[in-house]
Amino acid sequence: MAVGWHRPTKLVIDTQAIKDNVYSEVKRMPQGTELFAVVKANGYGHGAIQTAKAAIKGGATGFCVAILDEAIELREAGITEPILILSVVDVSYIDLLLKYDLSVTVATQEWLEQAIEQLNHIERQTPLKIHIKVDTGMGRIGFTTPSAVKQIVELVQSTKSLFWEGVFTHFATADEKDTNYFEKQAQRFKEVLAVLFELPKYVHVSNSATALWHPDNVGNMIRFGIAMYGLNPSGQALPEVYPLKPALSLVSQLIQVKELSTGEGIGYGNTYTTTKNEWVGTVPIGYADGWLRHLQGFSVLVNGKECEIIGRICMDQCMIRLPEKMTVGTKVTLIGHDHGANITMQMVADQLETIHYEVACTFSERMPREYK
Ligand SMILES: *Cc1c(COP(=O)(O)O)cnc(C)c1O
């Protein structure tokens, strides 16, 4: 996709904030714990490579991604730290896992048997690094019983072409006040560990929420995602343990300003009609940028003042009601601080009836990311 470098709409990413968020966690982690920065989905929309580099400065010692291509992107950018792929990679790509020195998740016995078969055909290899995934109640991927895990460990340990690097699970409710289900999952994971005769280098259970609100339960590696970007994993349900610094802002400029008289329609479907003489500004951002149509009625900031988005949001532009005449080129802040006012990712998420994770991932490739 063409990136809109020649348009005033852009995401501004504060890499210092990312570094600070990582360091805030690193300095409170128990001794001997490592932090792997989760940079899947292009670093939750913030840019994977720049986020990864900032995370290293904050003390991250490895990375997690969701898919093989994201891992390769990091390697090609010169990242040499361990990289764990959290989801299932087709066994036909095992040569790439070895070539790029990547660690992969094992979630079923079939996969492992097929992988061993593939590895038998690859000569002079270093062993494939694997992390065994235990499904303790997320219901997504992984082994569900201690005996299944034990059997897999035995298979791995008797296979020279495999290296058992990790065992892990993932919590479904670590961001909630009610800890019952969390405790149940934690207990199940303990039962799995109890049947193993030895443990691998990494035993890990923590996403951001677990790290923040269940610090006794972190294993020896934290998979730190959303909090690194400065966003509270729980939305507003639980208070931040230390101040998280949001890394992302979204800005643009007015490209046209006009005064309309009473009774004029705005946008497709004519869903807004002026009720008096109104100053209307046009902002070059639309749903193709991830500024979705449900944001109609939400507000943006111009000179620190809230200006309502009026009429339907178009693919590439939207219109806002201005308090007074303003000049073309005036800065528009859609997310972030402006003259003491602030629009947060959470506010956008609330308007869209979703979570800020989804908002961050929805920003399209068309918007350039500027790093400071
Ligand atoms: C995405 C993901 C994480 C990171 O979660 P956050 O809530 O963003 O910290 C950790 N572990 C797994 C398995 C994930 O898929």
CSV table of C-alpha atoms in Angstrom, one decimal, residues 19-292:
chain,number,residue,atom,x,y,z
A,19,LYS,CA,11.5,2.4,26.5
A,20,ASP,CA,10.2,3.9,29.8
A,21,ASN,CA,7.2,1.5,30.0
A,22,VAL,CA,9.5,-1.5,29.4
A,23,TYR,CA,12.0,-0.2,32.0
A,24,SER,CA,9.2,0.3,34.6
A,25,GLU,CA,8.4,-3.4,34.4
A,26,VAL,CA,12.0,-4.6,34.1
A,27,LYS,CA,13.0,-2.8,37.3
A,28,ARG,CA,10.2,-4.4,39.4
A,29,MET,CA,10.5,-7.9,37.9
A,30,PRO,CA,11.8,-10.6,40.3
A,31,GLN,CA,15.5,-11.4,39.9
A,32,GLY,CA,16.2,-13.8,37.1
A,33,THR,CA,13.1,-12.8,35.1
A,34,GLU,CA,13.4,-11.7,31.5
A,35,LEU,CA,11.1,-9.5,29.5
A,36,PHE,CA,10.2,-10.4,26.0
A,37,ALA,CA,8.5,-7.5,24.1
A,38,VAL,CA,5.4,-8.6,22.1
A,39,VAL,CA,5.6,-6.8,18.8
A,40,LYS,CA,3.1,-8.9,16.8
A,41,ALA,CA,0.8,-7.1,14.3
A,42,ASN,CA,3.4,-4.5,13.5
A,43,GLY,CA,4.0,-3.7,17.1
A,44,TYR,CA,0.2,-3.3,17.8
A,45,GLY,CA,0.2,-0.8,14.9
A,46,HIS,CA,3.1,1.2,16.4
A,47,GLY,CA,5.7,-0.3,14.0
A,48,ALA,CA,7.4,-3.6,14.9
A,49,ILE,CA,11.1,-2.7,14.2
A,50,GLN,CA,11.1,0.7,15.9
A,51,THR,CA,9.2,-0.7,18.9
A,52,ALA,CA,11.6,-3.6,19.2
A,53,LYS,CA,14.6,-1.3,19.2
A,54,ALA,CA,13.1,0.9,21.9
A,55,ALA,CA,12.2,-2.1,23.9
A,56,ILE,CA,15.8,-3.3,23.9
A,57,LYS,CA,16.9,0.1,25.2
A,58,GLY,CA,14.4,-0.4,28.1
A,59,GLY,CA,15.8,-3.8,29.0
A,60,ALA,CA,13.8,-6.3,26.8
A,61,THR,CA,16.0,-9.4,26.1
A,62,GLY,CA,13.7,-11.1,23.5
A,63,PHE,CA,10.6,-10.8,21.4
A,64,CYS,CA,7.3,-12.5,20.7
A,65,VAL,CA,5.4,-12.3,17.5
A,66,ALA,CA,2.3,-14.1,16.2
A,67,ILE,CA,3.4,-15.3,12.7
A,68,LEU,CA,6.6,-16.4,10.9
A,69,ASP,CA,6.7,-13.3,8.6
A,70,GLU,CA,6.8,-11.0,11.6
A,71,ALA,CA,9.8,-12.9,13.0
A,72,ILE,CA,11.6,-12.7,9.7
A,73,GLU,CA,10.9,-9.0,9.5
A,74,LEU,CA,12.7,-8.5,12.8
A,75,ARG,CA,15.7,-10.7,11.8
A,76,GLU,CA,16.0,-8.8,8.5
A,77,ALA,CA,16.1,-5.6,10.5
A,78,GLY,CA,19.1,-6.9,12.3
A,79,ILE,CA,17.4,-8.0,15.6
A,80,THR,CA,19.5,-10.8,17.0
A,81,GLU,CA,17.7,-11.5,20.3
A,82,PRO,CA,15.6,-14.6,20.8
A,83,ILE,CA,12.2,-14.5,19.0
A,84,LEU,CA,9.3,-16.7,19.9
A,85,ILE,CA,6.4,-17.3,17.5
A,86,LEU,CA,3.3,-17.6,19.7
A,87,SER,CA,1.0,-19.2,17.1
A,88,VAL,CA,1.3,-22.4,15.0
A,89,VAL,CA,3.7,-22.4,12.0
A,90,ASP,CA,3.1,-24.9,9.3
A,91,VAL,CA,5.8,-27.6,9.4
A,92,SER,CA,6.7,-27.0,5.7
A,93,TYR,CA,8.4,-23.8,6.9
A,94,ILE,CA,10.8,-25.5,9.3
A,95,ASP,CA,13.8,-24.6,7.2
A,96,LEU,CA,12.9,-20.9,7.7
A,97,LEU,CA,12.6,-21.4,11.4
A,98,LEU,CA,16.1,-22.8,11.5
A,99,LYS,CA,17.6,-20.4,9.0
A,100,TYR,CA,16.4,-17.4,11.0
A,101,ASP,CA,17.1,-19.0,14.4
A,102,LEU,CA,13.5,-18.7,15.6
A,103,SER,CA,11.7,-20.4,18.5
A,104,VAL,CA,8.3,-22.0,17.7
A,105,THR,CA,5.2,-23.0,19.7
A,106,VAL,CA,4.2,-26.6,19.8
A,107,ALA,CA,0.5,-27.1,20.5
A,108,THR,CA,-0.3,-30.6,19.2
A,109,GLN,CA,1.4,-34.0,19.0
A,110,GLU,CA,0.5,-34.3,15.3
A,111,TRP,CA,2.5,-31.1,14.6
A,112,LEU,CA,5.5,-32.3,16.5
A,113,GLU,CA,5.5,-35.7,14.8
A,114,GLN,CA,5.3,-34.0,11.4
A,115,ALA,CA,8.0,-31.6,12.4
A,116,ILE,CA,10.3,-34.4,13.4
A,117,GLU,CA,9.6,-36.0,10.0
A,118,GLN,CA,10.6,-32.8,8.3
A,119,LEU,CA,13.7,-32.4,10.4
A,120,ASN,CA,14.9,-35.9,9.4
A,121,HIS,CA,15.1,-34.6,5.8
A,122,ILE,CA,17.2,-31.5,6.7
A,123,GLU,CA,20.9,-32.1,7.0
A,124,ARG,CA,23.5,-30.6,9.3
A,125,GLN,CA,21.1,-28.6,11.4
A,126,THR,CA,21.1,-26.9,14.7
A,127,PRO,CA,18.2,-28.2,16.8
A,128,LEU,CA,14.8,-26.5,16.4
A,129,LYS,CA,13.9,-24.5,19.5
A,130,ILE,CA,10.4,-25.3,20.8
A,131,HIS,CA,8.1,-23.9,23.5
A,132,ILE,CA,5.4,-26.3,24.6
A,133,LYS,CA,2.0,-24.5,24.9
A,134,VAL,CA,-0.3,-25.6,27.7
A,135,ASP,CA,-4.0,-24.8,27.3
A,136,THR,CA,-5.1,-24.2,30.9
A,137,GLY,CA,-8.4,-22.6,30.1
A,138,MET,CA,-8.0,-20.2,27.2
A,139,GLY,CA,-9.4,-22.8,24.8
A,140,ARG,CA,-7.2,-21.7,22.0
A,141,ILE,CA,-4.1,-23.7,21.3
A,142,GLY,CA,-2.1,-26.1,23.4
A,143,PHE,CA,-2.1,-29.4,25.4
A,144,THR,CA,-4.9,-29.7,27.9
A,145,THR,CA,-3.6,-32.4,30.3
A,146,PRO,CA,-0.5,-33.0,32.4
A,147,SER,CA,0.0,-36.4,30.9
A,148,ALA,CA,-0.2,-35.1,27.3
A,149,VAL,CA,2.5,-32.5,28.2
A,150,LYS,CA,4.7,-35.2,29.8
A,151,GLN,CA,4.4,-37.4,26.8
A,152,ILE,CA,5.5,-34.5,24.5
A,153,VAL,CA,8.4,-33.6,26.7
A,154,GLU,CA,9.6,-37.2,26.5
A,155,LEU,CA,9.3,-37.1,22.7
A,156,VAL,CA,11.2,-33.8,22.5
A,157,GLN,CA,14.0,-35.0,24.8
A,158,SER,CA,14.5,-38.2,22.9
A,159,THR,CA,14.8,-36.2,19.6
A,160,LYS,CA,18.2,-34.7,18.8
A,161,SER,CA,16.9,-32.3,16.3
A,162,LEU,CA,14.7,-30.6,18.9
A,163,PHE,CA,15.7,-28.3,21.7
A,164,TRP,CA,13.2,-27.8,24.5
A,165,GLU,CA,13.5,-24.1,25.3
A,166,GLY,CA,10.2,-23.3,26.9
A,167,VAL,CA,6.8,-24.2,28.4
A,168,PHE,CA,4.0,-21.7,28.7
A,169,THR,CA,0.4,-20.9,29.1
A,170,HIS,CA,-1.8,-17.9,28.6
A,171,PHE,CA,-4.4,-16.4,30.9
A,172,ALA,CA,-7.9,-15.5,29.8
A,173,THR,CA,-8.9,-13.2,32.7
A,174,ALA,CA,-5.7,-11.7,34.1
A,175,ASP,CA,-7.2,-8.2,33.5
A,176,GLU,CA,-10.3,-8.8,35.6
A,177,LYS,CA,-11.1,-8.0,39.2
A,178,ASP,CA,-12.5,-11.4,39.8
A,179,THR,CA,-9.5,-13.7,40.1
A,180,ASN,CA,-11.3,-17.1,40.3
A,181,TYR,CA,-10.8,-18.2,36.8
A,182,PHE,CA,-7.2,-16.9,36.9
A,183,GLU,CA,-6.5,-19.0,40.0
A,184,LYS,CA,-8.0,-22.1,38.3
A,185,GLN,CA,-5.7,-21.6,35.3
A,186,ALA,CA,-2.7,-21.0,37.5
A,187,GLN,CA,-3.4,-24.1,39.4
A,188,ARG,CA,-3.7,-26.2,36.3
A,189,PHE,CA,-0.4,-25.0,35.0
A,190,LYS,CA,1.2,-25.9,38.4
A,191,GLU,CA,-0.2,-29.4,38.0
A,192,VAL,CA,1.5,-29.7,34.6
A,193,LEU,CA,4.8,-28.5,35.9
A,194,ALA,CA,4.6,-30.9,38.8
A,195,VAL,CA,4.7,-34.0,36.6
A,196,LEU,CA,7.8,-32.9,34.7
A,197,PHE,CA,11.2,-34.1,35.9
A,198,GLU,CA,13.0,-31.0,34.7
A,199,LEU,CA,12.1,-27.6,33.4
A,200,PRO,CA,13.3,-25.7,30.3
A,201,LYS,CA,15.1,-22.4,30.3
A,202,TYR,CA,11.8,-20.4,30.0
A,203,VAL,CA,8.7,-21.1,32.0
A,204,HIS,CA,6.3,-18.3,31.1
A,205,VAL,CA,2.7,-17.4,31.8
A,206,SER,CA,2.5,-13.6,31.8
A,207,ASN,CA,1.0,-11.2,29.4
A,208,SER,CA,1.0,-7.6,30.5
A,209,ALA,CA,-2.1,-8.0,32.8
A,210,THR,CA,-0.5,-11.0,34.6
A,211,ALA,CA,2.7,-9.1,35.0
A,212,LEU,CA,1.0,-6.0,36.4
A,213,TRP,CA,-1.7,-7.6,38.7
A,214,HIS,CA,-0.4,-11.0,39.5
A,215,PRO,CA,3.4,-10.4,40.0
A,216,ASP,CA,3.8,-13.5,42.1
A,217,ASN,CA,2.9,-15.6,39.1
A,218,VAL,CA,5.3,-14.6,36.4
A,219,GLY,CA,7.4,-17.6,35.8
A,220,ASN,CA,10.9,-16.5,34.6
A,221,MET,CA,9.9,-14.6,31.5
A,222,ILE,CA,7.2,-12.0,30.8
A,223,ARG,CA,5.5,-11.6,27.4
A,224,PHE,CA,5.0,-7.8,27.6
A,225,GLY,CA,2.6,-6.4,25.0
A,226,ILE,CA,0.0,-3.8,25.4
A,227,ALA,CA,1.5,-2.2,28.6
A,228,MET,CA,4.7,-1.5,26.6
A,229,TYR,CA,2.7,0.7,24.4
A,230,GLY,CA,1.4,2.6,27.4
A,231,LEU,CA,-2.1,1.2,27.5
A,232,ASN,CA,-3.8,-0.3,30.5
A,233,PRO,CA,-4.5,-4.0,29.6
A,234,SER,CA,-7.8,-3.9,31.5
A,235,GLY,CA,-9.1,-0.7,29.9
A,236,GLN,CA,-10.4,1.0,33.0
A,237,ALA,CA,-11.3,-2.0,35.1
A,238,LEU,CA,-8.1,-2.1,37.2
A,239,PRO,CA,-5.8,0.8,38.2
A,240,GLU,CA,-2.3,1.0,36.7
A,241,VAL,CA,0.3,-0.3,39.0
A,242,TYR,CA,2.8,2.3,37.8
A,243,PRO,CA,2.1,5.1,35.3
A,244,LEU,CA,2.0,3.8,31.8
A,245,LYS,CA,3.0,6.3,29.1
A,246,PRO,CA,0.9,6.1,25.9
A,247,ALA,CA,3.2,6.0,23.0
A,248,LEU,CA,0.9,6.8,20.1
A,249,SER,CA,-0.7,10.0,19.0
A,250,LEU,CA,-2.6,10.7,15.8
A,251,VAL,CA,-2.5,14.1,14.2
A,252,SER,CA,-3.6,15.9,11.0
A,253,GLN,CA,-4.3,19.3,9.7
A,254,LEU,CA,-7.3,21.2,8.4
A,255,ILE,CA,-7.3,21.2,4.6
A,256,GLN,CA,-10.4,23.3,4.1
A,257,VAL,CA,-12.4,25.7,6.3
A,258,LYS,CA,-15.8,27.2,5.3
A,259,GLU,CA,-18.8,28.9,6.9
A,260,LEU,CA,-22.1,27.3,6.0
A,261,SER,CA,-25.5,28.9,6.6
A,262,THR,CA,-28.4,27.2,8.3
A,263,GLY,CA,-29.9,24.0,6.8
A,264,GLU,CA,-26.8,22.8,4.9
A,265,GLY,CA,-26.1,19.0,4.7
A,266,ILE,CA,-22.8,17.4,5.5
A,267,GLY,CA,-21.4,14.1,4.0
A,268,TYR,CA,-22.9,11.0,2.5
A,269,GLY,CA,-26.5,10.3,3.3
A,270,ASN,CA,-26.8,13.9,4.6
A,271,THR,CA,-26.9,12.7,8.2
A,272,TYR,CA,-26.0,16.2,9.6
A,273,THR,CA,-27.6,19.5,8.9
A,274,THR,CA,-26.4,22.8,10.1
A,275,THR,CA,-28.7,24.4,12.6
A,276,LYS,CA,-27.2,27.9,12.4
A,277,ASN,CA,-24.2,29.5,10.7
A,278,GLU,CA,-21.5,27.0,11.3
A,279,TRP,CA,-17.7,26.9,10.6
A,280,VAL,CA,-16.8,23.5,9.2
A,281,GLY,CA,-13.4,22.1,8.8
A,282,THR,CA,-12.3,19.1,6.6
A,283,VAL,CA,-9.7,16.7,7.9
A,284,PRO,CA,-7.8,14.3,5.6
A,285,ILE,CA,-8.4,11.1,7.4
A,286,GLY,CA,-11.1,8.5,6.8
A,287,TYR,CA,-12.1,4.9,7.3
A,288,ALA,CA,-9.4,3.7,4.9
A,289,ASP,CA,-6.9,5.0,7.5
A,290,GLY,CA,-8.6,3.1,10.3
A,291,TRP,CA,-10.6,6.2,11.4
A,292,LEU,CA,-13.8,4.2,11.3
